[in-house]
Short mmCIF file of C-alpha atoms in Angstrom, two decimals:
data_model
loop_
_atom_site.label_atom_id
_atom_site.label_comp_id
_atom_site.label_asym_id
_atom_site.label_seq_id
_atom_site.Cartn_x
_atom_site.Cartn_y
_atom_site.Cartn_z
CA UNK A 1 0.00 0.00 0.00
CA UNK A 2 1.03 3.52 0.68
CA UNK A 3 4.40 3.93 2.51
CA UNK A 4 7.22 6.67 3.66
CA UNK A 5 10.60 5.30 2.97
CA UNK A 6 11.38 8.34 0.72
CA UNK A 7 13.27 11.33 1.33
CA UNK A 8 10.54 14.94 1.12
CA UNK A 9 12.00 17.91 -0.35
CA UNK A 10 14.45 19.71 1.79
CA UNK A 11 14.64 23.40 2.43
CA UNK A 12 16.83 24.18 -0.34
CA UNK A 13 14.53 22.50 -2.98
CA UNK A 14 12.20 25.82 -1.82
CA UNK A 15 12.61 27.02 -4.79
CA UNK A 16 11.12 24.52 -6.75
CA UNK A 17 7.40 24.50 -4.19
CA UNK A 18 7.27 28.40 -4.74
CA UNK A 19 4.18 29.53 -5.79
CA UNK A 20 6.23 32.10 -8.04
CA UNK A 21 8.92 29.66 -9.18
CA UNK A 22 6.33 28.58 -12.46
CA UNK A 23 6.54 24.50 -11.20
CA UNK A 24 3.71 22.41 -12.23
CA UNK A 25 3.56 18.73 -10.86
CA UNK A 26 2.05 15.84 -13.02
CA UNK A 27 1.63 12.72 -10.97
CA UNK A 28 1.14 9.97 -12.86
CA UNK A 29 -1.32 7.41 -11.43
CA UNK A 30 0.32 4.26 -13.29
CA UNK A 31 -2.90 1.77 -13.55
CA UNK A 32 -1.39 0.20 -17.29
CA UNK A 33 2.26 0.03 -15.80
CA UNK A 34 0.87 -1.86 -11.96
CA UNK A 35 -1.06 -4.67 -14.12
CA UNK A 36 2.04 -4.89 -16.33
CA UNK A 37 4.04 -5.57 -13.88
CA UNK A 38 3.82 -9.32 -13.09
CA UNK A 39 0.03 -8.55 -12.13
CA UNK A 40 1.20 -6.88 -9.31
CA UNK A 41 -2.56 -5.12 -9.33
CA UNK A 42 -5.43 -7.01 -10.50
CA UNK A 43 -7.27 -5.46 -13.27
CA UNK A 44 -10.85 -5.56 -11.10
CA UNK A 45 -8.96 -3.40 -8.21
CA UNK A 46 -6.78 -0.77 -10.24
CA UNK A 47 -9.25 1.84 -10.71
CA UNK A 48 -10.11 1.91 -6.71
CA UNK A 49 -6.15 2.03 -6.20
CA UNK A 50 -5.95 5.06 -8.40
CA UNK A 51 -8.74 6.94 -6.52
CA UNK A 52 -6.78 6.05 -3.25
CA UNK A 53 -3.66 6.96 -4.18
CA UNK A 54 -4.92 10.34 -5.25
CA UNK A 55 -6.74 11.31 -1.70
CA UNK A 56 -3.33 10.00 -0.37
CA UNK A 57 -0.99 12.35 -2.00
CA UNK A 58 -3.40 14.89 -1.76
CA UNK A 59 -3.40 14.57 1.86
CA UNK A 60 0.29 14.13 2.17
CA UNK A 61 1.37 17.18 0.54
CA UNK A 62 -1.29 19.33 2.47
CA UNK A 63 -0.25 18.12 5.61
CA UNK A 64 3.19 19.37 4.81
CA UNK A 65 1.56 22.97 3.92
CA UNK A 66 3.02 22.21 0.55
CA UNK A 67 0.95 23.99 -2.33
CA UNK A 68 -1.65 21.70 -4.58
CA UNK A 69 -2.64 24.30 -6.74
CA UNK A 70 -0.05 23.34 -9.59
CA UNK A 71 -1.02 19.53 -9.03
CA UNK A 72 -2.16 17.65 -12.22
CA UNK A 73 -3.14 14.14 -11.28
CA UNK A 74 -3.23 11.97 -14.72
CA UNK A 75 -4.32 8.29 -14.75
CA UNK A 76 -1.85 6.49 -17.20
CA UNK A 77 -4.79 4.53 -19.12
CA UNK A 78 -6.43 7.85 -20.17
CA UNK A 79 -3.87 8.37 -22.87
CA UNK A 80 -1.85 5.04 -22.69
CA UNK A 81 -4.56 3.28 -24.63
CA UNK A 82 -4.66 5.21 -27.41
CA UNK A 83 -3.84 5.07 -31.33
CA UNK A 84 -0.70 7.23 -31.20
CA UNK A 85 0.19 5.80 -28.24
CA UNK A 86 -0.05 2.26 -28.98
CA UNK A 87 1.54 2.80 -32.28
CA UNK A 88 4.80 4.67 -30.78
CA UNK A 89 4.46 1.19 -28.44
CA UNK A 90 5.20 -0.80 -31.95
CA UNK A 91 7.67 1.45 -33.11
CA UNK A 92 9.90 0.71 -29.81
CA UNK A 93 9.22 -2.48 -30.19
CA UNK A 94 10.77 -2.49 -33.38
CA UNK A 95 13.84 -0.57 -31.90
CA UNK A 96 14.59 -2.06 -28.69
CA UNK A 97 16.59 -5.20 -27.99
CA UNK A 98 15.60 -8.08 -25.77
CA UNK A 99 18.90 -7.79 -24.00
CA UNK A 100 18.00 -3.72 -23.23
CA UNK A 101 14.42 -4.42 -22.14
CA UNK A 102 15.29 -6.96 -19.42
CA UNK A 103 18.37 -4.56 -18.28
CA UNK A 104 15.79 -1.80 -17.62
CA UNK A 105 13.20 -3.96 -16.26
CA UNK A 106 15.01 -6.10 -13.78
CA UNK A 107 14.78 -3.17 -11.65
CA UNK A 108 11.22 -2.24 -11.07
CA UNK A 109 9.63 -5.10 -12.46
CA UNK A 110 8.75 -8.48 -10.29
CA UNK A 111 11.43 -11.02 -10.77
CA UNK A 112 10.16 -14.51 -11.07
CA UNK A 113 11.68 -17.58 -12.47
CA UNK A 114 9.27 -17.76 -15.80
CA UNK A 115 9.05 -13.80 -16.48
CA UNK A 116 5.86 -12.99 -18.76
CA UNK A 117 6.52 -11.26 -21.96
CA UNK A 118 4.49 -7.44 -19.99
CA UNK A 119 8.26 -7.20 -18.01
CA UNK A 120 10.13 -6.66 -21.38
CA UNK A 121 7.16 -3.74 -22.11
CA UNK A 122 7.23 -2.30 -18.79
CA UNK A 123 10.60 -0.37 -19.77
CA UNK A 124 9.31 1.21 -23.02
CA UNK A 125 5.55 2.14 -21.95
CA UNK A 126 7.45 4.13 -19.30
CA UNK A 127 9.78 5.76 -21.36
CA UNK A 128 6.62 6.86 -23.75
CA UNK A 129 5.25 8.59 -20.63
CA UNK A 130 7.71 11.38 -20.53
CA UNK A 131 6.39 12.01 -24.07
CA UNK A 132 2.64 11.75 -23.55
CA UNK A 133 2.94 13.67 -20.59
CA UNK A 134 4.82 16.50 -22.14
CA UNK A 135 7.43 16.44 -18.74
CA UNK A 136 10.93 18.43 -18.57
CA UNK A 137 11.98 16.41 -15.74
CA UNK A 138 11.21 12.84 -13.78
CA UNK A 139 12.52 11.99 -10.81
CA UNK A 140 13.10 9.15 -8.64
CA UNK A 141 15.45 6.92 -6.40
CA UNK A 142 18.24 5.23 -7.46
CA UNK A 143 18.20 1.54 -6.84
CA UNK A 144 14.28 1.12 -6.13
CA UNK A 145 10.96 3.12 -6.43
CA UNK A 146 9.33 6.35 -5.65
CA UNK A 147 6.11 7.95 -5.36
CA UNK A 148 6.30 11.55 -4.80
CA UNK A 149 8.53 14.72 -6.22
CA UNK A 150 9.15 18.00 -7.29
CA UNK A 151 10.55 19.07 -10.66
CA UNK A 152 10.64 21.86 -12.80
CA UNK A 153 7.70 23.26 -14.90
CA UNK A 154 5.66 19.77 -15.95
CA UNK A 155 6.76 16.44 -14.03
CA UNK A 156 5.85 13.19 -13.86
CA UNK A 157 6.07 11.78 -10.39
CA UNK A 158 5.11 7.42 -10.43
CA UNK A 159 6.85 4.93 -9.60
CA UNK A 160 10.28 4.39 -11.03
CA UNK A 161 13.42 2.10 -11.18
CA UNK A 162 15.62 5.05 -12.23
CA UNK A 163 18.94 4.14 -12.34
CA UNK A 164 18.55 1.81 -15.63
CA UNK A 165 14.76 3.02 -16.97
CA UNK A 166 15.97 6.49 -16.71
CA UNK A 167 18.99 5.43 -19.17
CA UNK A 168 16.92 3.55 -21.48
CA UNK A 169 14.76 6.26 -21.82
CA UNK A 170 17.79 8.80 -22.85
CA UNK A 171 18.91 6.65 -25.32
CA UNK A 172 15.68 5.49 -26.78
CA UNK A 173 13.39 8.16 -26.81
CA UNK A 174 15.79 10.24 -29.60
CA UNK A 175 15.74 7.30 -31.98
CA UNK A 176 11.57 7.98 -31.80
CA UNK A 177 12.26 11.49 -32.95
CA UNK A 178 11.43 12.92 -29.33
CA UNK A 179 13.56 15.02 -26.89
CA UNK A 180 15.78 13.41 -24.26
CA UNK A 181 14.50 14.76 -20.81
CA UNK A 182 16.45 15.05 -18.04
CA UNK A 183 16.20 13.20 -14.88
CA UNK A 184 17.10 13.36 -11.18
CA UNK A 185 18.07 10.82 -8.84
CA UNK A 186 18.32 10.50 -4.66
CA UNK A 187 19.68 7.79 -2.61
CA UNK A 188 16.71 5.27 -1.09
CA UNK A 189 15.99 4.69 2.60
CA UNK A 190 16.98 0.90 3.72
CA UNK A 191 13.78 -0.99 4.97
CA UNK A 192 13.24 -1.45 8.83
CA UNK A 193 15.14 -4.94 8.74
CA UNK A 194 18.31 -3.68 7.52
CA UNK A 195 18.15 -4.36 4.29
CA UNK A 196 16.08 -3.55 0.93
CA UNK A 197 12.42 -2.09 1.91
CA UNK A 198 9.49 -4.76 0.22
CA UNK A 199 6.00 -3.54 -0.46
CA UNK A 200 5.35 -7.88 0.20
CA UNK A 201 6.62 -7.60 4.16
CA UNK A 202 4.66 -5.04 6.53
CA UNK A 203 7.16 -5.17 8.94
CA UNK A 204 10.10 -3.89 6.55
CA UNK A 205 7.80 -0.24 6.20
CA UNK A 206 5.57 2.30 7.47
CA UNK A 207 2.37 2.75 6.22
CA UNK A 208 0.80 6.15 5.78
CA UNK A 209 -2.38 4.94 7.69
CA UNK A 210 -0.32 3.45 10.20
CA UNK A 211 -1.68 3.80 13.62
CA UNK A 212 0.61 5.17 16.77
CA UNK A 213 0.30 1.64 18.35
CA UNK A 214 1.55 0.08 14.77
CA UNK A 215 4.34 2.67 14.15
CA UNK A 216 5.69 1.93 18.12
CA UNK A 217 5.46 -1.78 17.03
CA UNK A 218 7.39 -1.62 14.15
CA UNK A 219 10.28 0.92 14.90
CA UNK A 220 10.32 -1.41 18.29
CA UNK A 221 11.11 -4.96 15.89
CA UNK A 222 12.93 -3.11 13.47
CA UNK A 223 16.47 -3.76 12.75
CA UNK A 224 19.38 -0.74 14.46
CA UNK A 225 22.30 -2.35 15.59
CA UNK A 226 24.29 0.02 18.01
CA UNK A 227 26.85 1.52 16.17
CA UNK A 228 25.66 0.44 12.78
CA UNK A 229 25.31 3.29 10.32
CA UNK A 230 25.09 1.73 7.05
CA UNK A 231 21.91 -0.62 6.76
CA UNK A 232 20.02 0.70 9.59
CA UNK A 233 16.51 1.85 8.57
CA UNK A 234 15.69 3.45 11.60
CA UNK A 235 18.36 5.98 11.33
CA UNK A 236 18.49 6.72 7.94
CA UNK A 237 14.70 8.01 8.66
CA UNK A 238 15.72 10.46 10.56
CA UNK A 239 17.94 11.93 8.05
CA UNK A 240 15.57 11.42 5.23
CA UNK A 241 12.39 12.76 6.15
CA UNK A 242 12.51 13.69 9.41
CA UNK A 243 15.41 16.27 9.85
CA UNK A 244 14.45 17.74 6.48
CA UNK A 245 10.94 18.35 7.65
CA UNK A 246 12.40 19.79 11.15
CA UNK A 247 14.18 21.99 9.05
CA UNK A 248 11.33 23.06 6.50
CA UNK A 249 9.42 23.81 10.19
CA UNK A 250 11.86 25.99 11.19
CA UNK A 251 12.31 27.88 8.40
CA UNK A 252 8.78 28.65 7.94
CA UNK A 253 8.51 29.48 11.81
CA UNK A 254 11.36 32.16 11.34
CA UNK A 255 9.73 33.50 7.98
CA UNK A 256 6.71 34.07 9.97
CA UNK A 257 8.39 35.68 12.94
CA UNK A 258 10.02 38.12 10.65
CA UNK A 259 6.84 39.08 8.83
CA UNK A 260 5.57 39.55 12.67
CA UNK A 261 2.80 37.01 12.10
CA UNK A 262 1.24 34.55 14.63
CA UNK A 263 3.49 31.19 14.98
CA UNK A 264 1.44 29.58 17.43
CA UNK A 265 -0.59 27.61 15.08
CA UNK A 266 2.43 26.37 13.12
CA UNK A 267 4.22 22.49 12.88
CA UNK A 268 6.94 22.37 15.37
CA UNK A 269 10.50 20.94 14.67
CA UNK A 270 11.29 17.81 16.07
CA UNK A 271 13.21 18.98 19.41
CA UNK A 272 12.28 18.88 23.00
CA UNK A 273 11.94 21.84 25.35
CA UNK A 274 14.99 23.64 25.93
CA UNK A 275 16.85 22.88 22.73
CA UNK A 276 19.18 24.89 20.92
CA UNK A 277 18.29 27.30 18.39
CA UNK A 278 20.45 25.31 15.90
CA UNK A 279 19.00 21.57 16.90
CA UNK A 280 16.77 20.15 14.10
CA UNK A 281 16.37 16.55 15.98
CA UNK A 282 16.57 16.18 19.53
CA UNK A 283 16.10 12.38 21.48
CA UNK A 284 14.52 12.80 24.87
CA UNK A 285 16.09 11.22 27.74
CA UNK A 286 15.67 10.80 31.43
CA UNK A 287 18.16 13.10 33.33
CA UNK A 288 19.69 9.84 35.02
CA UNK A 289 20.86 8.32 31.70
CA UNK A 290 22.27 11.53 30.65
CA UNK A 291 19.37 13.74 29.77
CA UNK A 292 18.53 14.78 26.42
CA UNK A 293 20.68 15.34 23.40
CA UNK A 294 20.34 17.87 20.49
CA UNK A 295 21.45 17.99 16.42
CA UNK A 296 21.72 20.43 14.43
CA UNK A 297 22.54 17.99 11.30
CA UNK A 298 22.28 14.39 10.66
CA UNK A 299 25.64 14.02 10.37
CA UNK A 300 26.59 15.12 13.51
CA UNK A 301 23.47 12.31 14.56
CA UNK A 302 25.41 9.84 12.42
CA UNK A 303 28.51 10.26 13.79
CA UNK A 304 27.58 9.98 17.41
CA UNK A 305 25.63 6.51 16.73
CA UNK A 306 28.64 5.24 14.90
CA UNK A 307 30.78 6.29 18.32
CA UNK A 308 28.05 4.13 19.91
CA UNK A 309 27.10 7.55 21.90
CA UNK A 310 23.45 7.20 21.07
CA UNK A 311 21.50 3.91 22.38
CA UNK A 312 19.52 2.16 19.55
CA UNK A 313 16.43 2.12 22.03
CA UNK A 314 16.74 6.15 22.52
CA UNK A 315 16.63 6.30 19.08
CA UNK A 316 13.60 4.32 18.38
CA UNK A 317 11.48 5.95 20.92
CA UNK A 318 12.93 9.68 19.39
CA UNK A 319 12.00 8.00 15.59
CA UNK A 320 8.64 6.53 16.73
CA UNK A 321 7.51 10.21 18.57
CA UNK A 322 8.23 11.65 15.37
CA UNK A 323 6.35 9.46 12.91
CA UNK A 324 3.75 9.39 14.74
CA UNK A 325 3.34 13.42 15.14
CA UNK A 326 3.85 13.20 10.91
CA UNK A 327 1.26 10.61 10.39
CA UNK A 328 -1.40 12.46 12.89
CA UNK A 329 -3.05 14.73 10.46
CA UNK A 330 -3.19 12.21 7.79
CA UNK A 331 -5.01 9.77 9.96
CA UNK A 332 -7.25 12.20 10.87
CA UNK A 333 -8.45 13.21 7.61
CA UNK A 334 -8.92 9.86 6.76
CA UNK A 335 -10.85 8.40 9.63
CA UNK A 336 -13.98 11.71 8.64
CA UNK A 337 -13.85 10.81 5.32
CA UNK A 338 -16.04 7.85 4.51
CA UNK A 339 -15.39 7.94 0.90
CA UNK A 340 -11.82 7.50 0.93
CA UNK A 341 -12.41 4.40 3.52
CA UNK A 342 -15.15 3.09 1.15
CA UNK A 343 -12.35 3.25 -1.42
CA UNK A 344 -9.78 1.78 0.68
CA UNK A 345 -12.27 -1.03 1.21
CA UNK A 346 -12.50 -1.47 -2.26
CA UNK A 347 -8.86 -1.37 -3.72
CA UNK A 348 -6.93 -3.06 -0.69
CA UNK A 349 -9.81 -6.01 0.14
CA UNK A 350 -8.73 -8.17 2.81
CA UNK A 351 -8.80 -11.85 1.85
CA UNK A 352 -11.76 -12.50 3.60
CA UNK A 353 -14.06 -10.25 1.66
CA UNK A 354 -12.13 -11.44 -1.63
CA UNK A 355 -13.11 -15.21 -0.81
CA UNK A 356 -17.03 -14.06 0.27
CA UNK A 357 -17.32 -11.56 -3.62
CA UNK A 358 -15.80 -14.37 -5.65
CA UNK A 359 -18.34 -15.72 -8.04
CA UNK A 360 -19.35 -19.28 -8.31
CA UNK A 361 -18.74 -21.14 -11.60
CA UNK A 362 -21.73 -21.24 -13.78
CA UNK A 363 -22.59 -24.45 -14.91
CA UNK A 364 -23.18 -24.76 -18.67
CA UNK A 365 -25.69 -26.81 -20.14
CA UNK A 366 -24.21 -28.91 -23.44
CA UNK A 367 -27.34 -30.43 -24.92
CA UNK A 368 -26.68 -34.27 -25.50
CA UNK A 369 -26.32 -35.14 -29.25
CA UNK A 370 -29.97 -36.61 -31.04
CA UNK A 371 -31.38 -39.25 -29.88
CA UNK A 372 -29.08 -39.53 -26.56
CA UNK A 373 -30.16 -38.01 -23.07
CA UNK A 374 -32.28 -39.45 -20.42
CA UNK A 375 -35.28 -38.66 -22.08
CA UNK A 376 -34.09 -39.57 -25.38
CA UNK A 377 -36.97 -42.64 -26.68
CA UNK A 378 -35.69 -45.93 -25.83
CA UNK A 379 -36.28 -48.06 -29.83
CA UNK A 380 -38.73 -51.17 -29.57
CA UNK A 381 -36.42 -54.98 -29.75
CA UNK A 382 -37.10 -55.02 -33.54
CA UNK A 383 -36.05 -51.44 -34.05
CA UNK A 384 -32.95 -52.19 -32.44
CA UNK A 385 -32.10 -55.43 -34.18
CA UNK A 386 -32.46 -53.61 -37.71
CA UNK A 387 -30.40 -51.05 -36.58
CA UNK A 388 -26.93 -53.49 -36.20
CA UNK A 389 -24.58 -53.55 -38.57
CA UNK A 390 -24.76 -56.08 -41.22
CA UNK A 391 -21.91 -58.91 -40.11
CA UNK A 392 -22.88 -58.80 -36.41
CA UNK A 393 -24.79 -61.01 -34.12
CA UNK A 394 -28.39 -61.31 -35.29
CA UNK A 395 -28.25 -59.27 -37.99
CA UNK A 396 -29.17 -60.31 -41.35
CA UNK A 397 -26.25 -61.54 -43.63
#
């Protein structure tokens, strides 16, 4: 479903959420692309997804106080099924080589030991989007997906495997006649168990939706060996969305202050009471195990956990507060809306309710061939002698 393992815009990416700096977003709600790949979302549940998706984003970005106005939503089948589309579909099909297809696939699309023929199409179809969508820029993480960015005048924002896709795209795209766009890249967030985040394990994520009771139970059984500063999910968190959303807080906090307006009912940074002016992270502690500490970077966290200075479990408790405050007004919108739950319902079914909808097979009746049946008449003992074969038992020679 809908998770945060990706880094939000940072303060110096203002710039590009100006309402003056001329950005418009187009988010790409990729219903073609999610069946194509491996049937990751059954045809029968796409267009519910897409509806979700959109009262998620929506929701995210306004909870951030980050402007919607410039925010095009597209679904991909509205133009994806077309005649020109379709056709420039062909025409890369005609172009690109098996061996290039699988490269740019095998990192977005489900690996499985007998791939279907939609993995090597995946690639293309997503290059064509840039296109169709009439983009400048896409964006997305380097070695797995993401869902949500800021570019410059149009972009597309879906799901991408960048690294590779975005490189197909560059060199494929000219040979169609159309104009290479460019395309920026950021580092991915490892999942809570250490290693690479998967939308098939729960535990390795957060959800958007999550609860405070989930998020506690996760960051608890999630993966942040003292000292460990390379696959630990919990701390790279903090300095992917957390400290950059401390710092976005501040900044808007001081911009407020010097226009002399009210602050009150403005999104506090992430510190406790007392902190420095500089801290954009703080973890609370009882004054017997040291009190609290303060950061002004995520380096300067980073460092300190690699010196084993900070305790894993002081962390947790910090990274759980803080996800918890983020996912709040989310939640909230989402438990007075009935539609979006209705739609929730709808596009994320649990098995249960898939079992109960699932139709029963319809028995077909195949009339029996003349003459047959149980109803068919039964011939008289001198009809049926007549009837045998000449050369058989009691038939006449």
């Amino acid at each position: 479903m809908d998770v945060i393992p990706y880094r939000l815009p940072r303060p110096a990416d203002e710039d590009l959420r100006s309402p003056s700096s001329g950005v418009e977003a187009t988010i790409l709600l990729a219903d073609v692309h999610a069946f194509l790949d491996n049937l990751k979302a059954p045809l029968n549940l796409i267009e519910f997804r897409t509806k979700y998706y959109e009262y998620l984003i929506r929701t995210v970005l306004e909870s951030l106080d980050i402007p919607t106005d410039k925010l095009t939503f597209v679904t991909g089948s509205s133009y994806q099924l077309t005649l020109d589309y379709n056709l420039d579909a062909y025409r890369l099909a005609a172009t690109v080589t098996e061996h290039d297809a699988k490269k740019a696939g095998a990192e977005v699309v489900k690996q499985v030991e007998s791939p279907l023929l939609s993995g090597l199409l995946y690639p293309g179809l997503q290059a064509l989007d840039e296109e169709y969508l009439d983009v400048d820029f896409q964006f997305g993480g380097v070695d797995q997906v993401c869902t949500l960015s800021i570019a410059s005048l149009h972009q597309l924002t879906k799901p991408v495997a960048c690294s590779a896709i975005f490189t197909f795209a560059e060199l494929y795209l000219p040979r169609l006649g159309y104009t290479k766009r460019a395309h920026l890249m950021n580092p991915m967030v490892p999942g809570l168990g250490g290693g690479k985040m998967s939308a098939s394990d729960p535990n390795s994520k957060i959800d958007l939706l999550d609860t405070p009771e989930v998020v506690k139970k996760k960051i608890k059984a999630a993966f942040c060996e003292e000292g460990n500063i390379e696959e630990n999910g919990v701390l790279s968190f903090v300095g992917a969305v957390i400290i950059p959303v401390s710092e976005l807080r501040k900044e808007r906090i001081l911009t407020a202050q010097q226009k002399q307006e009210p602050v009150e009912n403005l999104a506090k940074p992430f510190v406790v009471e007392g902190a420095p002016d500089d801290a954009v992270f703080s973890i609370g502690r009882d004054e017997k195990w040291g009190g609290p500490s303060h950061y002004s970077s995520f380096k300067a966290l980073q460092d300190e956990f690699a010196e084993k200075k900070v305790h894993p479990g002081d962390l947790k408790n910090a990274v759980t507060k803080a996800i918890s405050e983020l996912l709040k007004p989310i939640r909230a919108k989402y438990e007075v809306n009935p539609e979006w739950k209705d739609i929730e319902a709808k596009a994320y079914p649990s098995p249960k309710d898939e079992k109960a909808v699932k139709k029963k097979k319809e028995k077909v009746y195949h009339p029996p061939p003349p003459g047959k049946g149980r109803n068919a008449a039964k011939p008289s003992a001198g009809e049926a002698a007549t009837a045998l074969p000449a050369g058989e038992a009691g038939a006449p020679s």
